[in-house]
Coordinates of C-alpha atoms in Angstrom, one line a residue:
X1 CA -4.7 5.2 -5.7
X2 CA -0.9 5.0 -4.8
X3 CA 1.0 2.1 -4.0
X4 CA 4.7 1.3 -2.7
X5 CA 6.6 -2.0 -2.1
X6 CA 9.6 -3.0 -0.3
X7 CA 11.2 -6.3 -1.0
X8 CA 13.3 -8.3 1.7
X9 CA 16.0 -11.0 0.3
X10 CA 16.6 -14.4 2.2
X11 CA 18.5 -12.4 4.9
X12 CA 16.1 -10.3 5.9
X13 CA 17.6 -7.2 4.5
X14 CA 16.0 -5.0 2.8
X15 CA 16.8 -4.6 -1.2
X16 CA 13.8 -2.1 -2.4
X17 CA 13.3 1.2 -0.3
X18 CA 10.2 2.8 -0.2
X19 CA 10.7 6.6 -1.0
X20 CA 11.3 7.8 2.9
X21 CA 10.3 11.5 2.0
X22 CA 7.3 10.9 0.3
X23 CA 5.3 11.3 3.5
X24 CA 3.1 8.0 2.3
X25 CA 0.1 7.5 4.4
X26 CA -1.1 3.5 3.7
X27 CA -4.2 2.5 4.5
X28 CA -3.5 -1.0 4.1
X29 CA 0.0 -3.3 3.4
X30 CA -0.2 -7.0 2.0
X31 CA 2.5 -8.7 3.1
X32 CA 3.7 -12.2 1.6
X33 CA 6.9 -14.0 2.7
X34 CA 8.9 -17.7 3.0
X35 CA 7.8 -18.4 6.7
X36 CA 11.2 -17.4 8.2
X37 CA 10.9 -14.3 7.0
X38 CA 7.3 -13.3 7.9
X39 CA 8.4 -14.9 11.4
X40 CA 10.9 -12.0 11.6
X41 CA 9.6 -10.0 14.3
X42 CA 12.1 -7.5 12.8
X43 CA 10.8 -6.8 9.7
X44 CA 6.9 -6.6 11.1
X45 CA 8.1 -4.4 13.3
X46 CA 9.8 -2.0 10.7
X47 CA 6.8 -2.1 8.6
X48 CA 4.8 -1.1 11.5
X49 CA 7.1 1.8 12.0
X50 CA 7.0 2.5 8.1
X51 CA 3.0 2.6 8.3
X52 CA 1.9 3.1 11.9
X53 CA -1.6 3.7 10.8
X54 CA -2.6 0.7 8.4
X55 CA -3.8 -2.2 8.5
X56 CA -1.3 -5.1 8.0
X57 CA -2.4 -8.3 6.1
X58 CA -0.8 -11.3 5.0
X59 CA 0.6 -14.9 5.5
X60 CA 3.2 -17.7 5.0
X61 CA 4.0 -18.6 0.9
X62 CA 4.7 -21.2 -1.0
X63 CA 6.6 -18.9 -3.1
X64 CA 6.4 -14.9 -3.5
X65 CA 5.0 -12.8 -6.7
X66 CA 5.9 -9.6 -7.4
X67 CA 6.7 -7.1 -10.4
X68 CA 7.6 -10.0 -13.1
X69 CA 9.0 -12.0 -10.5
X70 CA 8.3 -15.8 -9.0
X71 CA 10.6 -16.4 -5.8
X72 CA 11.3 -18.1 -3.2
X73 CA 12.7 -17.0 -0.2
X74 CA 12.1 -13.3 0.1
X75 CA 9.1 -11.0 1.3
X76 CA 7.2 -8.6 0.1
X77 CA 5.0 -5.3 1.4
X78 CA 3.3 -3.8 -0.6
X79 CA 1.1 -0.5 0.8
X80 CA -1.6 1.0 -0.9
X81 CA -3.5 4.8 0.0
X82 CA -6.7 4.6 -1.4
X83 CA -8.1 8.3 -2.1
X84 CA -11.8 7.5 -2.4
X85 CA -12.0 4.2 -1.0
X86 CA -13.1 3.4 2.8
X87 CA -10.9 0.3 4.4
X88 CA -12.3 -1.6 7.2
X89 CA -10.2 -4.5 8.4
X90 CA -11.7 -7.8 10.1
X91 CA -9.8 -10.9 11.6
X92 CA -11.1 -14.2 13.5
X93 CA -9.7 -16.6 14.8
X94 CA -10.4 -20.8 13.9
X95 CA -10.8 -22.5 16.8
X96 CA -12.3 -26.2 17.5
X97 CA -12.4 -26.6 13.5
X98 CA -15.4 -24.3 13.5
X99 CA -14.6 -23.1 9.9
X100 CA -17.9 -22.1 9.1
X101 CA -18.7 -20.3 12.4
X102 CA -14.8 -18.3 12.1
X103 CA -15.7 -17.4 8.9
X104 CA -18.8 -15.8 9.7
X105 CA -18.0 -14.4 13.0
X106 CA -15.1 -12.5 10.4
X107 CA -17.8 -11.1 8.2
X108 CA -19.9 -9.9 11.5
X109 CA -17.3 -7.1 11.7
X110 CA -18.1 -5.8 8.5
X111 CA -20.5 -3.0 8.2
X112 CA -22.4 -4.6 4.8
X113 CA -24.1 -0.9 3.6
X114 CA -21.3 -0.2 0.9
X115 CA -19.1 -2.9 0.9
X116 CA -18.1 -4.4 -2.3
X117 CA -15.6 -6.5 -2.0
X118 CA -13.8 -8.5 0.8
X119 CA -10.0 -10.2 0.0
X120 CA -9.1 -13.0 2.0
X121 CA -6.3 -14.6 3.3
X122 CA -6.4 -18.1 5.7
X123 CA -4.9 -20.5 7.7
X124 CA -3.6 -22.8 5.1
X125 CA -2.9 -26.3 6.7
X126 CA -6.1 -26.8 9.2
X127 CA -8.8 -25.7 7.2
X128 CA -11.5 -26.7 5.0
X129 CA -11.8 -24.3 2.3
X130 CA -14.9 -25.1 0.7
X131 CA -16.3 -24.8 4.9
X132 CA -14.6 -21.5 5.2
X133 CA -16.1 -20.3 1.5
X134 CA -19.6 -21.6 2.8
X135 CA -19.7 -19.3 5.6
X136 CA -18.4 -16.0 3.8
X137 CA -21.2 -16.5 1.3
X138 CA -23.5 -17.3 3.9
X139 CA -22.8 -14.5 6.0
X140 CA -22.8 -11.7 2.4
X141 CA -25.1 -9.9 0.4
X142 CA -25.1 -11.6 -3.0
X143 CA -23.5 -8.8 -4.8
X144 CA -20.5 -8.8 -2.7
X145 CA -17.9 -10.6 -4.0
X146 CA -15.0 -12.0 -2.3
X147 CA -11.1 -13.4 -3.6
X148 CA -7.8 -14.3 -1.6
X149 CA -6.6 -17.5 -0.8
X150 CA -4.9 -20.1 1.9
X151 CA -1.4 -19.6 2.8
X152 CA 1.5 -21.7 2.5
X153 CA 4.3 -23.6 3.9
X154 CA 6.2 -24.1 1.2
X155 CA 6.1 -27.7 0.0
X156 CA 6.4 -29.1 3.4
X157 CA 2.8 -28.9 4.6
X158 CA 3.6 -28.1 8.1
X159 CA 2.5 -25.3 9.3
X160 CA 1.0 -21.7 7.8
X161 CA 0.7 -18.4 9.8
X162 CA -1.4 -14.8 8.8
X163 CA -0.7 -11.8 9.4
X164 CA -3.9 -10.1 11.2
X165 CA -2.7 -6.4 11.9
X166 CA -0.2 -8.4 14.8
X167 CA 2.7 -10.5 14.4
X168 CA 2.2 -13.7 12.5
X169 CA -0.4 -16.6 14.0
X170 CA -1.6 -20.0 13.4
X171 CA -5.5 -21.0 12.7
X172 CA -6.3 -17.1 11.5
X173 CA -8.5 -15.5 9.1
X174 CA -7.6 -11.7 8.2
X175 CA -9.7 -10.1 5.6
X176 CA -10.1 -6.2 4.0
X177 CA -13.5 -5.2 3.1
X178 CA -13.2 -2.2 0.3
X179 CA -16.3 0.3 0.3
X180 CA -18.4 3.0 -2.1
X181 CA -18.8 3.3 -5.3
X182 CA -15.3 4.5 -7.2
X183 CA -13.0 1.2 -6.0
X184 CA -13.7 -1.2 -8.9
X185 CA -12.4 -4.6 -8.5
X186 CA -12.0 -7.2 -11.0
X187 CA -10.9 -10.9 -10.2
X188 CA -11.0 -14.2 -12.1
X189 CA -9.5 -17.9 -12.3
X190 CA -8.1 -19.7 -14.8
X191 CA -6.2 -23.4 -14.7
X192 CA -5.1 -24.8 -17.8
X193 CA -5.7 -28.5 -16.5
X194 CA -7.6 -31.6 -18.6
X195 CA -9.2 -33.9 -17.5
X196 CA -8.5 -37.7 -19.1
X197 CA -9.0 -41.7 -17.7
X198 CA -12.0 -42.7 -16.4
X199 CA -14.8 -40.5 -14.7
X200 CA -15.5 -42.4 -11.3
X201 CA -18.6 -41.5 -9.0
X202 CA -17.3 -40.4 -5.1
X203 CA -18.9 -43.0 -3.4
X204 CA -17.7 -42.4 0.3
X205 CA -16.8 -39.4 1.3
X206 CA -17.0 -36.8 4.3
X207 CA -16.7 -33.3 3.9
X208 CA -12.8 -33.2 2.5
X209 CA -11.9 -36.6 3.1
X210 CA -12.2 -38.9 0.0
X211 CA -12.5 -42.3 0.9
X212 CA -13.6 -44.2 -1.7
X213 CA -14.0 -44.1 -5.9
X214 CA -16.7 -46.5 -7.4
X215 CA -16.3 -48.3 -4.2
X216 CA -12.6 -48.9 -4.2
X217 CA -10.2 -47.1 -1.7
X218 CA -9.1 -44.1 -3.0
X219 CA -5.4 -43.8 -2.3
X220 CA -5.2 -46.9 -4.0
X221 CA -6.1 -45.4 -6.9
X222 CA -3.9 -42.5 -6.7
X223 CA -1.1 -44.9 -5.9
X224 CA -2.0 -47.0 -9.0
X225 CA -1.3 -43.9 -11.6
X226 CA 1.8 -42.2 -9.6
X227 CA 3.7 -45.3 -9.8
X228 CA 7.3 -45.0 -8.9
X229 CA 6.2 -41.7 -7.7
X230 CA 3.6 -42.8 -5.1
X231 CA 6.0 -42.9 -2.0
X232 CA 6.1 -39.1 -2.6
X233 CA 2.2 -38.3 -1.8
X234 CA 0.8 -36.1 -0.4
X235 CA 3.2 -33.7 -2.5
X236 CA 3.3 -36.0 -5.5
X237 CA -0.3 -35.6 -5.8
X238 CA 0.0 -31.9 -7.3
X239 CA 1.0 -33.1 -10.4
X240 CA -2.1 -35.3 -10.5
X241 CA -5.2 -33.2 -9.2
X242 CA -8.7 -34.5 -9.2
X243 CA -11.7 -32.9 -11.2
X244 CA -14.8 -33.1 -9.2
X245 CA -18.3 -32.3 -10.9
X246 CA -22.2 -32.4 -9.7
X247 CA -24.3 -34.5 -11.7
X248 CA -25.9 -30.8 -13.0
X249 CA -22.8 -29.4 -14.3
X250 CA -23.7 -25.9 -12.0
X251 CA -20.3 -26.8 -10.1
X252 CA -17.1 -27.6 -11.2
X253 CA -13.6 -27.4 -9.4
X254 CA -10.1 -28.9 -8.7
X255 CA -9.1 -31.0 -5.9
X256 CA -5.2 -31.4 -4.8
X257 CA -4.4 -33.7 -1.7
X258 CA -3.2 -32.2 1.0
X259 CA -2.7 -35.0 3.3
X260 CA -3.1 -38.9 2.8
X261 CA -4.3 -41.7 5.8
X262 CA -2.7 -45.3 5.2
X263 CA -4.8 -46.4 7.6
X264 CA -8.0 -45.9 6.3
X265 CA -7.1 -45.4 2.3
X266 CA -8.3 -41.9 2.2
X267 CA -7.4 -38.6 0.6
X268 CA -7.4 -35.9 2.5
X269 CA -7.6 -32.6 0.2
X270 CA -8.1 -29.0 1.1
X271 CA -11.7 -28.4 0.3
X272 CA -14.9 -30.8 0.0
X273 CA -15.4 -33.5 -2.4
X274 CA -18.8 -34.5 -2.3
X275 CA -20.5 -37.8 -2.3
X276 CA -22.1 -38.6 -5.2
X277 CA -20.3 -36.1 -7.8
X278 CA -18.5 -37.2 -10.3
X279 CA -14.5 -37.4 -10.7
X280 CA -11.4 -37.4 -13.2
X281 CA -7.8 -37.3 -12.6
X282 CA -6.0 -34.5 -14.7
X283 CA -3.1 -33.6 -16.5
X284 CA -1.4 -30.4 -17.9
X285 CA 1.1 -29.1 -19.8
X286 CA 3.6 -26.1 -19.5
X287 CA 1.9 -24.1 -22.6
X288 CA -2.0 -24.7 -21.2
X289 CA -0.8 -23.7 -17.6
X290 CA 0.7 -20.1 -18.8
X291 CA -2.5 -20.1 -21.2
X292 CA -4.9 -20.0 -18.0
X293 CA -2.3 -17.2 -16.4
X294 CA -3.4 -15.3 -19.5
X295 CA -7.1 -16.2 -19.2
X296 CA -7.4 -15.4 -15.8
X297 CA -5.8 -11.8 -16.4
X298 CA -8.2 -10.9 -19.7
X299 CA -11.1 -12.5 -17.5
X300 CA -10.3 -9.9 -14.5
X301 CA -10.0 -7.3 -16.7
X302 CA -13.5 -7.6 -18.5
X303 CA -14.8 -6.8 -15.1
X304 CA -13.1 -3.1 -14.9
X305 CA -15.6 -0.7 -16.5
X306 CA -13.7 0.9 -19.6
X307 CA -10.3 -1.7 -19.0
X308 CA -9.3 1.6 -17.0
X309 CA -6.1 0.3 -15.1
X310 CA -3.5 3.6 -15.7
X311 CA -3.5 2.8 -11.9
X312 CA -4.1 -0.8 -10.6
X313 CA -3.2 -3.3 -8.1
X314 CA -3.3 -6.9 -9.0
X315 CA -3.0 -9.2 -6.4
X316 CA -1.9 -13.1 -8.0
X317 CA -2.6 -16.0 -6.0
X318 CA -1.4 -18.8 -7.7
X319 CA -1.4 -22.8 -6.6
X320 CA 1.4 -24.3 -5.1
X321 CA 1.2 -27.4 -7.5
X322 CA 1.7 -24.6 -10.8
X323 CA 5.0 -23.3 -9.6
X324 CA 6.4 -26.9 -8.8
X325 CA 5.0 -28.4 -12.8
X326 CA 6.5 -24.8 -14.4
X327 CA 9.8 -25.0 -12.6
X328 CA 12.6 -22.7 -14.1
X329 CA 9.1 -21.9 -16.5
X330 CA 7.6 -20.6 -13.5
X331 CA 8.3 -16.3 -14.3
X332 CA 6.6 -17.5 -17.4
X333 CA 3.0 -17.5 -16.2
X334 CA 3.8 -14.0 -14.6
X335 CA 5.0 -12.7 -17.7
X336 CA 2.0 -13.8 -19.6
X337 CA -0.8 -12.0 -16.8
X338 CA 1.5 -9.1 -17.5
X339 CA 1.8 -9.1 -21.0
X340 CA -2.2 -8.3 -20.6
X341 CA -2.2 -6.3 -17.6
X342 CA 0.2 -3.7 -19.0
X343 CA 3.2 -2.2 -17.3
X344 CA 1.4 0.4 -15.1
X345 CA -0.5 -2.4 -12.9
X346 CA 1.8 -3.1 -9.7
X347 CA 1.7 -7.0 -8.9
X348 CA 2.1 -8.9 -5.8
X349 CA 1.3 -12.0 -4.4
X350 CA 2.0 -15.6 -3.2
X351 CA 2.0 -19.0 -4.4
X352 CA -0.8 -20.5 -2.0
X353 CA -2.6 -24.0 -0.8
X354 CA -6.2 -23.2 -2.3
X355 CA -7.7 -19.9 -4.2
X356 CA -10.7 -18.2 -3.6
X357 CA -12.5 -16.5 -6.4
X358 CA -16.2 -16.6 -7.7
X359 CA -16.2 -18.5 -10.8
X360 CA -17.6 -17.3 -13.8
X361 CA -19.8 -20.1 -14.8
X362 CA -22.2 -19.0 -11.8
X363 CA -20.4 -16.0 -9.6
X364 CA -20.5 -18.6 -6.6
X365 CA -17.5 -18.3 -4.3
X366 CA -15.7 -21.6 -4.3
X367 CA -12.2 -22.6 -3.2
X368 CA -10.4 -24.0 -6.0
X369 CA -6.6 -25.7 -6.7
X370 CA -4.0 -25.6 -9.4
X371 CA -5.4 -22.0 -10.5
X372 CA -4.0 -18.4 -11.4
X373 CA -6.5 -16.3 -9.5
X374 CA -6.1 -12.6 -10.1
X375 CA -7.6 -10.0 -8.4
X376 CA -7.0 -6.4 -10.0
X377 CA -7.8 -3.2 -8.0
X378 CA -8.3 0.0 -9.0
X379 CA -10.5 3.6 -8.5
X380 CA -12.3 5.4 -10.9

């Protein structure tokens, strides 16, 4: 496998070249950028001209990962020739809020003798994650596993746009499918969140609209902890993200708001919360949250036959609500998935509005917050 980035600063010029004589032949790029750059119909272009014949993946950030670096403001590309690997390349488009059925319709494209793995990346503001989860799994073999996650707007919450082999759109899926039997693909989450207070029982809800805990409105609630700090939901509400359970324990996951309605009390977040599970707020601190950076890299490992990685991609997708807790901290988490991943393993990657990763309680694909998810690729 060979890989090659180029890194654009805040201008939109260029600071790392790829090597113009090495006659690189990509079969696919991921590219993650601040929305004004990934806007710049410039820099597509060039990277189009650099790569005429891959396919070109990626989306809007909330912040950009790559080597030992967390920024903001700057894009990535990074392009990767797999030597015994087939790519195929699906997109679809979200239309009517038909989540499920875009989701689906993207998987139709995929031939499913062979494929092992799919990577994802989504419309990050008008989506329902845990909808748009539903219908890959639905629509895939059960030993075909599936990672990415939902772009970003920064922390404005505005608008997100994906790159689909075109120039940058709203309401888009793009995905890569990877085939055969020598790409090995490892991927993981981690958090580093607890949960304390009161467990409450989701008592109204609709698929990601929370409307009431225990019978009482639930962005009463949330405004009742934040405090002084309540006039600054939704955003506010990363520091404070909700733990939802099933009465079985089979699934567990984390919740951050992504919009709030005064009118009707509600939280709005970016995957279900289902009526009748079971509920905690949470907390973290800056040592658990670069512990679960750690955990999520030995977890992805311990899926790569050997730890064989002398040549590996790893593709971090971390949560929007991590960056803003770590703050100046924020490389830290980096430096701690490459502390295990070694020096060899390229990194790139965004900080998002949801993850997507199997857990490792059950291998069911769920969206989840306020997680490090880390997907390494690699052939053997």
């Amino acid at each position: 496998m060979k890989i090659e980035q180029s890194i654009y600063d805040n201008t939109g010029q260029i600071i790392k070249h790829p090597d113009k004589h090495s006659k690189f032949s990509a079969q696919f790029v991921m590219i993650f950028g601040a929305k004004e750059l990934l806007l710049n119909q410039q820099i597509y272009n060039e990277l189009r001209s650099l790569y005429p014949g891959a396919y070109l993946i990626g989306g809007t950030t909330a912040g950009e990962i790559y080597n030992n670096v967390a920024a903001d403001m700057s894009l990535s590309a990074t392009a990767v020739h797999m030597e015994q690997t087939p790519i195929r390349f699906a997109s679809a488009a979200i239309k009517n809020n038909e989540y499920f059925k875009a989701s689906a319709d993207l998987i139709a494209q995929f031939p499913l003798q062979g494929l092992k793995h799919i990577f994802i990346i989504s419309e990050g503001i008008n989506i329902n994650g845990s909808k748009l989860v539903d219908g890959l799994a639905a629509s895939l073999p059960d030993d075909v596993t599936i990672s990415g996650g939902l772009a970003g707007d920064g922390t404005s919450y505005k608008e997100t746009f994906v790159i689909a082999n075109d120039y940058p759109q709203k309401n888009m899926l793009a995905a890569i499918g990877f085939y055969g039997t020598h790409v090995q693909i490892g991927c993981a989450s981690a958090g580093g969140w607890s949960p304390f207070g009161i467990e409450r029982v989701i008592t109204k809800s609709t698929n990601n609209i929370l409307y009431k805990f225990d019978e009482k409105p639930a962005l009463d609630l949330y405004k009742a902890y934040l405090g002084e700090y309540a006039d600054e939901l939704p955003a506010a509400g990363l520091y404070f993200p909700l733990m939802v359970r099933s009465n079985d324990d089979n699934h567990t996951f984390i919740r951050t708001i992504q919009r709030i309605d005064e009118k009707e009390r509600a939280l709005i977040f970016s995957g279900d919360v289902p009526q009748g599970y079971l509920s905690k707020l949470m907390r973290t601190n800056f040592d658990d949250l670069i512990d679960g950076s750690r955990q999520a890299a030995q977890l992805s490992l311990s899926f790569i036959p050997d730890n064989d990685i002398a040549s590996c991609l790893a593709v971090l997708v971390s949560c929007v609500g991590r960056k803003l807790i770590l703050s100046q901290m924020v490389s830290e988490e980096i430096d701690a998935a490459r502390n295990t991943l070694g020096s060899n393993t390229v990194f790139t990657g965004f900080y998002s509005y949801g993850e997507i990763v199997s857990s490792i309680k059950n291998r069911i694909c769920e969206l989840h917050n306020q997680t490090m998810t880390i997907t390494l690729i690699t052939e053997v």
